Tab-separated table of C-alpha atoms in Angstrom:
chain	number	residue	atom	x	y	z
A	1	MET	CA	0.000	0.000	0.000
A	2	ALA	CA	1.483	3.311	-1.082
A	3	ARG	CA	1.984	6.019	1.497
A	4	GLU	CA	-0.030	9.128	0.579
A	5	LEU	CA	1.100	12.695	1.220
A	6	ASN	CA	-0.704	15.975	0.566
A	7	TYR	CA	1.025	19.246	-0.331
A	8	ASP	CA	0.037	22.624	-1.695
A	9	ILE	CA	2.964	22.555	-4.131
A	10	VAL	CA	5.235	19.714	-5.228
A	11	VAL	CA	8.433	20.638	-7.059
A	12	VAL	CA	10.045	17.906	-9.150
A	13	GLY	CA	13.830	18.259	-9.426
A	14	ALA	CA	16.183	19.887	-6.904
A	15	GLY	CA	18.405	21.662	-9.399
A	16	PRO	CA	18.646	25.463	-9.416
A	17	ALA	CA	15.133	25.997	-10.811
A	18	GLY	CA	13.434	23.521	-8.500
A	19	SER	CA	15.200	24.578	-5.310
A	20	SER	CA	14.543	28.235	-6.114
A	21	ALA	CA	10.849	27.543	-6.720
A	22	ALA	CA	10.577	25.573	-3.473
A	23	PHE	CA	12.349	28.377	-1.618
A	24	SER	CA	10.000	31.145	-2.750
A	25	ALA	CA	6.816	29.063	-2.356
A	26	ALA	CA	7.771	27.913	1.147
A	27	LYS	CA	8.751	31.462	2.069
A	28	MET	CA	5.118	32.461	1.405
A	29	GLY	CA	3.934	29.902	3.948
A	30	LEU	CA	2.832	27.107	1.620
A	31	ARG	CA	3.313	23.405	2.322
A	32	VAL	CA	5.986	22.447	-0.214
A	33	ALA	CA	7.655	19.169	-1.178
A	34	LEU	CA	10.892	19.119	-3.188
A	35	LEU	CA	11.546	15.783	-4.930
A	36	GLU	CA	15.019	14.738	-6.103
A	37	LYS	CA	15.746	11.454	-7.865
A	38	GLU	CA	19.388	11.240	-6.743
A	39	GLU	CA	20.619	10.193	-3.307
A	40	SER	CA	22.048	13.661	-2.649
A	41	ILE	CA	21.701	17.104	-4.195
A	42	ALA	CA	23.947	17.420	-7.282
A	43	GLN	CA	25.284	13.914	-6.766
A	44	THR	CA	25.742	13.851	-10.541
A	45	VAL	CA	27.014	17.039	-12.192
A	46	ARG	CA	26.153	17.632	-15.827
A	47	THR	CA	28.644	20.221	-17.091
A	48	SER	CA	30.106	23.595	-16.126
A	49	GLY	CA	28.107	26.404	-14.640
A	50	VAL	CA	29.214	29.644	-16.244
A	51	THR	CA	27.362	32.690	-15.044
A	52	TRP	CA	27.821	36.433	-14.575
A	53	MET	CA	28.823	38.556	-11.624
A	54	ASP	CA	25.679	40.665	-11.793
A	55	SER	CA	23.671	37.445	-11.321
A	56	ILE	CA	25.986	36.372	-8.479
A	57	ARG	CA	25.192	39.639	-6.722
A	58	GLU	CA	21.478	39.488	-7.546
A	59	PHE	CA	21.091	36.045	-5.963
A	60	GLU	CA	23.657	36.666	-3.196
A	61	ILE	CA	25.553	33.491	-4.086
A	62	PRO	CA	28.343	33.041	-1.494
A	63	GLU	CA	31.993	33.302	-2.498
A	64	PHE	CA	32.764	29.638	-1.777
A	65	CYS	CA	30.444	28.680	-4.656
A	66	TYR	CA	32.288	30.332	-7.551
A	67	ASN	CA	35.550	31.427	-9.148
A	68	PRO	CA	35.551	34.964	-10.654
A	69	VAL	CA	36.880	35.419	-14.199
A	70	LYS	CA	38.052	38.646	-15.840
A	71	ASN	CA	39.833	37.467	-19.030
A	72	TYR	CA	37.943	35.843	-21.886
A	73	GLY	CA	39.879	33.832	-24.434
A	74	PHE	CA	38.302	32.855	-27.737
A	75	CYS	CA	40.215	30.733	-30.242
A	76	SER	CA	39.618	29.196	-33.667
A	77	PRO	CA	42.019	26.837	-35.493
A	78	ASN	CA	44.208	29.725	-36.724
A	79	ASN	CA	43.246	32.744	-34.664
A	80	GLU	CA	43.036	33.792	-31.037
A	81	VAL	CA	41.768	36.737	-29.035
A	82	ILE	CA	41.761	37.524	-25.314
A	83	ILE	CA	39.466	40.280	-24.099
A	84	SER	CA	40.386	41.465	-20.618
A	85	GLY	CA	38.691	43.523	-17.951
A	86	ASN	CA	39.905	45.276	-14.832
A	87	THR	CA	37.381	43.463	-12.668
A	88	ALA	CA	35.694	40.073	-12.893
A	89	MET	CA	32.414	40.217	-14.807
A	90	ALA	CA	31.873	36.470	-15.195
A	91	ALA	CA	32.237	33.478	-12.917
A	92	VAL	CA	32.534	29.707	-13.028
A	93	LEU	CA	30.193	28.129	-10.514
A	94	ASP	CA	31.043	25.098	-8.462
A	95	VAL	CA	27.762	23.521	-9.513
A	96	ARG	CA	27.581	21.017	-6.658
A	97	LYS	CA	28.184	23.633	-3.952
A	98	THR	CA	25.775	26.105	-5.589
A	99	TYR	CA	22.918	23.619	-5.978
A	100	ARG	CA	23.311	22.431	-2.381
A	101	TRP	CA	23.316	26.021	-1.148
A	102	LEU	CA	20.085	26.697	-3.058
A	103	ALA	CA	18.419	23.540	-1.731
A	104	ASP	CA	19.469	24.426	1.829
A	105	LYS	CA	17.782	27.822	1.435
A	106	ALA	CA	14.533	26.034	0.518
A	107	LEU	CA	14.806	23.699	3.524
A	108	LYS	CA	15.414	26.608	5.888
A	109	GLN	CA	12.126	28.123	4.681
A	110	GLY	CA	10.318	24.901	5.604
A	111	ALA	CA	10.211	22.912	2.345
A	112	ASP	CA	10.330	19.119	2.781
A	113	LEU	CA	13.072	17.413	0.754
A	114	PHE	CA	12.565	13.868	-0.528
A	115	LEU	CA	15.810	12.398	-1.868
A	116	ASN	CA	16.101	9.179	-3.876
A	117	THR	CA	12.573	9.837	-5.152
A	118	THR	CA	11.638	8.947	-8.725
A	119	VAL	CA	8.387	10.075	-10.337
A	120	LEU	CA	6.844	7.102	-12.157
A	121	ASP	CA	3.790	8.835	-13.592
A	122	ALA	CA	1.482	11.795	-13.117
A	123	THR	CA	-2.303	12.121	-13.341
A	124	ARG	CA	-4.525	15.169	-13.126
A	125	ASN	CA	-7.829	15.275	-11.214
A	126	GLN	CA	-10.236	17.919	-9.982
A	127	ASN	CA	-8.080	18.602	-6.935
A	128	GLY	CA	-4.750	18.993	-8.755
A	129	ILE	CA	-2.033	16.564	-9.833
A	130	THR	CA	-1.126	13.219	-8.304
A	131	LEU	CA	2.441	11.916	-8.609
A	132	HIS	CA	3.150	8.217	-8.167
A	133	THR	CA	6.725	7.744	-6.993
A	134	THR	CA	9.211	5.394	-5.463
A	135	SER	CA	10.957	7.133	-2.589
A	136	SER	CA	13.856	5.255	-0.953
A	137	LYS	CA	12.360	1.999	-2.305
A	138	GLU	CA	8.946	2.818	-0.835
A	139	GLU	CA	5.857	3.607	-2.912
A	140	VAL	CA	4.747	7.153	-2.118
A	141	THR	CA	1.863	9.050	-3.724
A	142	PHE	CA	2.039	12.848	-3.637
A	143	HIS	CA	-1.190	14.826	-4.028
A	144	SER	CA	-0.582	18.457	-4.951
A	145	LYS	CA	-2.665	21.464	-5.905
A	146	ILE	CA	0.152	22.634	-8.207
A	147	VAL	CA	3.220	20.850	-9.545
A	148	ILE	CA	6.321	22.740	-10.698
A	149	ASP	CA	8.207	20.570	-13.187
A	150	ALA	CA	11.878	21.413	-12.822
A	151	SER	CA	13.084	17.944	-13.808
A	152	GLY	CA	15.369	19.373	-16.493
A	153	PHE	CA	15.847	17.980	-19.966
A	154	GLN	CA	13.590	14.966	-19.308
A	155	THR	CA	10.460	16.989	-18.374
A	156	ILE	CA	9.119	14.062	-16.346
A	157	VAL	CA	5.711	15.460	-15.356
A	158	GLY	CA	4.977	17.302	-18.597
A	159	LYS	CA	5.642	14.152	-20.619
A	160	SER	CA	3.691	11.901	-18.287
A	161	LEU	CA	0.640	14.151	-18.660
A	162	GLY	CA	1.040	14.104	-22.451
A	163	LEU	CA	1.606	17.866	-22.657
A	164	VAL	CA	5.086	17.960	-24.203
A	165	THR	CA	7.306	15.814	-26.402
A	166	GLN	CA	11.084	15.329	-26.406
A	167	TRP	CA	13.244	18.270	-27.463
A	168	ALA	CA	14.076	18.191	-31.179
A	169	ARG	CA	17.310	20.158	-30.829
A	170	PHE	CA	19.663	19.985	-27.879
A	171	GLY	CA	23.287	20.176	-26.862
A	172	ALA	CA	25.189	17.151	-25.579
A	173	GLY	CA	28.140	18.048	-23.372
A	174	ALA	CA	31.035	16.002	-21.984
A	175	GLU	CA	33.512	17.427	-19.505
A	176	TYR	CA	36.367	16.534	-17.192
A	177	GLU	CA	36.966	18.330	-13.950
A	178	ALA	CA	40.721	18.015	-13.661
A	179	GLU	CA	43.833	19.206	-11.895
A	180	ALA	CA	46.237	20.896	-14.280
A	181	GLU	CA	49.874	21.875	-13.940
A	182	ASN	CA	49.482	25.425	-15.285
A	183	VAL	CA	46.169	27.148	-14.601
A	184	ASP	CA	45.306	30.804	-15.047
A	185	SER	CA	42.354	30.977	-12.674
A	186	GLU	CA	41.236	34.371	-14.032
A	187	THR	CA	40.923	33.307	-17.689
A	188	TRP	CA	38.430	31.117	-19.517
A	189	TRP	CA	38.701	29.758	-23.063
A	190	LEU	CA	36.033	29.090	-25.671
A	191	MET	CA	37.331	27.068	-28.633
A	192	VAL	CA	35.479	26.972	-31.948
A	193	GLY	CA	35.949	25.293	-35.317
A	194	GLN	CA	35.728	21.749	-36.652
A	195	GLN	CA	38.759	20.429	-34.769
A	196	TYR	CA	37.139	21.341	-31.459
A	197	SER	CA	33.470	20.587	-32.172
A	198	PRO	CA	31.644	19.986	-35.464
A	199	ALA	CA	28.520	21.815	-34.241
A	200	GLY	CA	29.291	23.567	-30.996
A	201	TYR	CA	32.379	24.569	-29.045
A	202	ALA	CA	34.920	23.366	-26.504
A	203	TRP	CA	35.906	25.125	-23.303
A	204	ILE	CA	38.365	25.521	-20.474
A	205	PHE	CA	36.722	26.991	-17.380
A	206	PRO	CA	38.880	27.569	-14.267
A	207	LEU	CA	37.314	26.603	-10.969
A	208	GLY	CA	40.038	28.143	-8.789
A	209	GLY	CA	43.487	26.986	-7.773
A	210	LYS	CA	44.765	24.185	-9.999
A	211	ILE	CA	41.287	22.941	-10.943
A	212	VAL	CA	39.773	23.404	-14.412
A	213	ARG	CA	36.848	22.034	-16.342
A	214	ILE	CA	37.654	20.977	-19.897
A	215	GLY	CA	34.668	20.125	-22.051
A	216	VAL	CA	33.051	19.799	-25.455
A	217	GLY	CA	29.471	20.579	-26.481
A	218	VAL	CA	27.979	19.129	-29.667
A	219	GLY	CA	24.700	20.273	-31.216
A	220	LYS	CA	22.096	17.628	-31.977
A	221	PRO	CA	20.819	16.696	-34.527
A	222	GLU	CA	23.282	18.874	-36.480
A	223	SER	CA	26.145	16.483	-35.696
A	224	ALA	CA	26.317	12.772	-34.905
A	225	GLN	CA	29.669	13.212	-33.136
A	226	ASP	CA	29.908	11.770	-29.615
A	227	PRO	CA	31.093	14.615	-27.327
A	228	THR	CA	32.900	12.126	-25.065
A	229	GLU	CA	35.023	10.870	-27.965
A	230	GLN	CA	35.592	14.426	-29.176
A	231	LEU	CA	36.726	15.499	-25.710
A	232	LYS	CA	39.183	12.613	-25.456
A	233	GLU	CA	40.611	13.498	-28.865
A	234	ILE	CA	41.229	17.184	-28.167
A	235	MET	CA	42.770	16.366	-24.786
A	236	ASP	CA	45.011	13.639	-26.227
A	237	LYS	CA	46.157	15.995	-28.985
A	238	LYS	CA	46.429	18.924	-26.516
A	239	LEU	CA	44.816	21.232	-29.046
A	240	GLY	CA	44.990	25.016	-28.729
A	241	PRO	CA	45.068	26.398	-25.178
A	242	ILE	CA	44.798	22.883	-23.703
A	243	ALA	CA	48.539	22.539	-24.437
A	244	LYS	CA	49.242	25.425	-22.042
A	245	LEU	CA	47.768	23.492	-19.112
A	246	GLY	CA	50.702	21.059	-18.930
A	247	LYS	CA	50.039	17.796	-17.148
A	248	ILE	CA	46.295	17.143	-16.723
A	249	THR	CA	44.944	14.744	-14.105
A	250	PRO	CA	41.186	14.051	-14.445
A	251	ILE	CA	39.217	14.055	-11.186
A	252	GLU	CA	35.593	13.613	-12.265
A	253	PHE	CA	33.691	13.105	-15.521
A	254	HIS	CA	30.499	15.024	-16.277
A	255	TYR	CA	27.930	14.495	-19.030
A	256	GLY	CA	24.675	16.286	-19.711
A	257	LEU	CA	22.007	17.340	-22.171
A	258	ILE	CA	20.561	20.832	-22.456
A	259	PRO	CA	17.647	21.984	-24.649
A	260	ASN	CA	18.593	24.105	-27.639
A	261	ASP	CA	15.170	24.449	-29.213
A	262	GLY	CA	14.618	28.035	-28.161
A	263	LEU	CA	11.620	29.122	-26.121
A	264	SER	CA	9.283	26.890	-28.091
A	265	ARG	CA	7.263	25.438	-25.220
A	266	LYS	CA	4.133	26.567	-23.519
A	267	THR	CA	5.113	26.681	-19.840
A	268	VAL	CA	1.831	26.912	-17.895
A	269	TYR	CA	-1.157	24.575	-17.801
A	270	ASP	CA	-3.882	23.976	-15.245
A	271	ASN	CA	-2.068	22.962	-12.015
A	272	LEU	CA	1.355	22.858	-13.740
A	273	ILE	CA	4.346	25.142	-14.360
A	274	LEU	CA	7.497	24.280	-16.355
A	275	VAL	CA	10.700	26.078	-15.401
A	276	GLY	CA	14.451	26.056	-16.150
A	277	ASP	CA	15.709	23.527	-18.708
A	278	THR	CA	12.231	21.981	-18.616
A	279	ALA	CA	10.994	25.235	-20.161
A	280	GLY	CA	13.979	25.618	-22.512
A	281	GLN	CA	15.216	28.698	-20.644
A	282	ALA	CA	18.829	28.601	-21.853
A	283	ASN	CA	21.101	31.034	-23.684
A	284	PRO	CA	21.760	29.283	-27.035
A	285	LEU	CA	25.125	30.954	-27.631
A	286	VAL	CA	26.973	29.266	-24.765
A	287	LEU	CA	24.124	27.079	-23.483
A	288	GLU	CA	24.122	28.514	-19.972
A	289	GLY	CA	20.893	28.896	-18.065
A	290	ILE	CA	21.515	28.694	-14.313
A	291	ARG	CA	20.759	32.415	-13.873
A	292	TYR	CA	17.434	31.935	-15.691
A	293	ALA	CA	16.691	28.828	-13.612
A	294	ILE	CA	17.159	30.678	-10.325
A	295	ARG	CA	15.342	33.856	-11.369
A	296	PHE	CA	12.343	32.215	-12.994
A	297	GLY	CA	12.281	29.384	-10.460
A	298	ARG	CA	11.701	31.969	-7.753
A	299	ILE	CA	8.965	33.612	-9.798
A	300	ALA	CA	7.331	30.236	-10.522
A	301	GLY	CA	7.227	29.515	-6.790
A	302	GLU	CA	5.725	32.914	-6.004
A	303	VAL	CA	3.060	32.665	-8.715
A	304	ALA	CA	2.191	29.082	-7.749
A	305	ALA	CA	1.933	30.035	-4.072
A	306	SER	CA	-0.331	33.000	-4.834
A	307	ALA	CA	-2.587	30.824	-6.985
A	308	ALA	CA	-2.800	28.103	-4.330
A	309	MET	CA	-3.639	30.656	-1.646
A	310	LYS	CA	-6.456	32.026	-3.821
A	311	GLY	CA	-7.729	28.530	-4.544
A	312	ASP	CA	-7.448	29.108	-8.299
A	313	MET	CA	-4.929	26.749	-9.888
A	314	SER	CA	-6.061	27.326	-13.471
A	315	GLU	CA	-3.739	28.093	-16.356
A	316	LYS	CA	-5.029	31.673	-16.339
A	317	SER	CA	-4.063	32.078	-12.688
A	318	LEU	CA	-0.532	30.773	-13.385
A	319	LEU	CA	-0.045	32.818	-16.555
A	320	PRO	CA	1.763	35.758	-14.858
A	321	TYR	CA	4.818	33.477	-14.562
A	322	GLU	CA	4.982	32.925	-18.326
A	323	GLU	CA	4.301	36.593	-19.045
A	324	ASN	CA	7.204	37.529	-16.756
A	325	TRP	CA	9.868	35.335	-18.338
A	326	LYS	CA	8.714	36.115	-21.873
A	327	LYS	CA	8.988	39.835	-21.242
A	328	ALA	CA	12.449	39.381	-19.725
A	329	ILE	CA	14.175	37.092	-22.224
A	330	GLN	CA	12.057	35.968	-25.174
A	331	SER	CA	13.288	38.523	-27.710
A	332	LYS	CA	16.903	38.128	-26.526
A	333	ILE	CA	16.833	34.336	-26.826
A	334	ASN	CA	15.200	34.528	-30.258
A	335	SER	CA	17.945	36.899	-31.396
A	336	ALA	CA	20.677	34.676	-29.978
A	337	SER	CA	19.159	31.678	-31.759
A	338	LYS	CA	19.552	33.519	-35.075
A	339	VAL	CA	23.232	34.120	-34.365
A	340	GLN	CA	23.716	30.528	-33.259
A	341	THR	CA	22.160	29.232	-36.480
A	342	ARG	CA	24.681	31.315	-38.393
A	343	TRP	CA	27.578	30.139	-36.217
A	344	ILE	CA	26.778	26.453	-36.731
A	345	GLY	CA	27.290	26.895	-40.478
A	346	LEU	CA	30.724	28.556	-40.243
A	347	THR	CA	33.833	26.876	-41.651
A	348	ASP	CA	37.182	27.020	-39.851
A	349	GLN	CA	38.215	29.852	-42.176
A	350	ASP	CA	34.990	31.699	-41.373
A	351	TRP	CA	35.710	31.321	-37.668
A	352	ASP	CA	39.206	32.728	-38.129
A	353	LYS	CA	37.588	35.824	-39.658
A	354	GLU	CA	34.878	35.922	-36.984
A	355	LEU	CA	37.531	36.296	-34.303
A	356	ASP	CA	38.825	39.377	-36.114
A	357	ILE	CA	35.331	40.791	-35.603
A	358	ILE	CA	35.345	39.886	-31.925
A	359	LYS	CA	38.709	41.655	-31.477
A	360	GLU	CA	36.955	44.910	-32.353
A	361	LEU	CA	34.534	44.672	-29.432
A	362	SER	CA	34.977	46.272	-26.029
A	363	ILE	CA	34.672	43.967	-23.045
A	364	ASP	CA	31.146	45.221	-22.290
A	365	GLU	CA	30.081	44.672	-25.901
A	366	PHE	CA	31.648	41.217	-25.980
A	367	LEU	CA	30.009	40.048	-22.764
A	368	ASP	CA	26.594	41.473	-23.675
A	369	PHE	CA	26.883	39.526	-26.898
A	370	ILE	CA	27.947	36.237	-25.268
A	371	LYS	CA	25.262	36.681	-22.577
A	372	ALA	CA	22.628	37.122	-25.318
A	373	ASP	CA	21.784	40.445	-23.723
A	374	PHE	CA	20.527	41.994	-26.927
A	375	SER	CA	18.507	45.178	-27.029
A	376	ILE	CA	17.649	47.241	-30.084
A	377	SER	CA	19.707	50.182	-28.826
A	378	SER	CA	22.773	48.027	-28.116
A	379	ILE	CA	22.619	46.377	-31.527
A	380	VAL	CA	22.299	49.690	-33.364
A	381	LYS	CA	25.189	51.093	-31.324
A	382	LEU	CA	27.373	48.102	-32.179
A	383	ALA	CA	26.632	48.322	-35.888
A	384	VAL	CA	27.522	52.030	-35.891
A	385	SER	CA	30.626	51.641	-33.699
A	386	HIS	CA	32.125	48.825	-35.768
A	387	PRO	CA	31.983	49.689	-39.460
A	388	LYS	CA	33.404	46.397	-40.771
A	389	LEU	CA	30.939	44.833	-43.185
A	390	ALA	CA	31.104	41.486	-41.379
A	391	VAL	CA	30.136	43.143	-38.115
A	392	ARG	CA	27.208	44.852	-39.754
A	393	GLN	CA	26.041	41.556	-41.234
A	394	LEU	CA	26.370	39.800	-37.906
A	395	PHE	CA	24.427	42.331	-35.912
A	396	ASN	CA	21.840	42.943	-38.621
A	397	ILE	CA	20.795	39.335	-38.034
A	398	VAL	CA	20.295	40.123	-34.364
A	399	LYS	CA	18.631	43.446	-35.009
A	400	GLY	CA	16.177	41.825	-37.418
A	401	ALA	CA	15.275	39.160	-34.895
A	402	THR	CA	14.912	41.701	-32.086
A	403	THR	CA	12.580	43.986	-33.981
A	404	ARG	CA	10.244	41.274	-35.282
């Protein structure tokens, strides 16, 4: 006989989106359950967590969770550029520490955490959504007025209810966290071109001290290449800036999938909200989305809590969440997707030329571009400031997407 539990809100997935949603809903006094399939928070790490210092400050992420970065290396097979700042404007997150910090915040607000809990299926009824799970080898049924699906790429609840299908386009990433002989902890590297990734990019992200994360992302279905094999090849050959690291000793292997289908999903239904990777909330240029997960996870929790308190769990009542994230990022992500589509088609020679374009940018312009922080005014300013034809072509793509 399954144990039955009743909650106002059940959040599926204790990643950054789920923990943030549980935090804000519990903070408003709701009875909240946070379900995590692994035996501990962030037991398995997907790939690196690049984010930005303004987001670090916004979310008050503690210093022990990240390594600040102020130099940004970009290399193609035959070209290289390093754009440097006086202060750190980006950061590499220790994903495990950050996720555990976020989950702890939710627990301190009164959310109940259920580890080793796998959702088997979901059904909707007049009172909300019922989740059938195995929790530490015990059958447990969760009854909830509202479910927040933050299960990531898999979208467990949305699929079980027949509301969404698998992502058509996504990035597959493989990465080693490693100790390296020579590490510049203030500099990251993005590596582009066929020798690094046939439809994506490779990276070196410093985590502080002698620790780096070396990885490869490959776009699917654009390429059939296995990112794990590609990563092994570029490390064995010590391509580009990898050679500068000297002796590399792998510590831990990471692998993950991230949606790259743009903001193509509806994200609210009666009794259900999708957030984070589940909602496709990722920057397509460098496939980072932790800042979106935290920000919109918190908003999802607030909107869900308000709806539950009013006793109206309809799609209409939950719609303010979707309106919020669309207003904040939809046009920017659409613009970035246009640029990414162009990037995927570049040859190695094209990339060599592209880096000459990037050399023309100031650090603020470069980071706004990589962050997919596109506004009409910034795009017009860039096109005027950088008269090279290639730059105009590049940013006209963005400008066209932004103004549509």
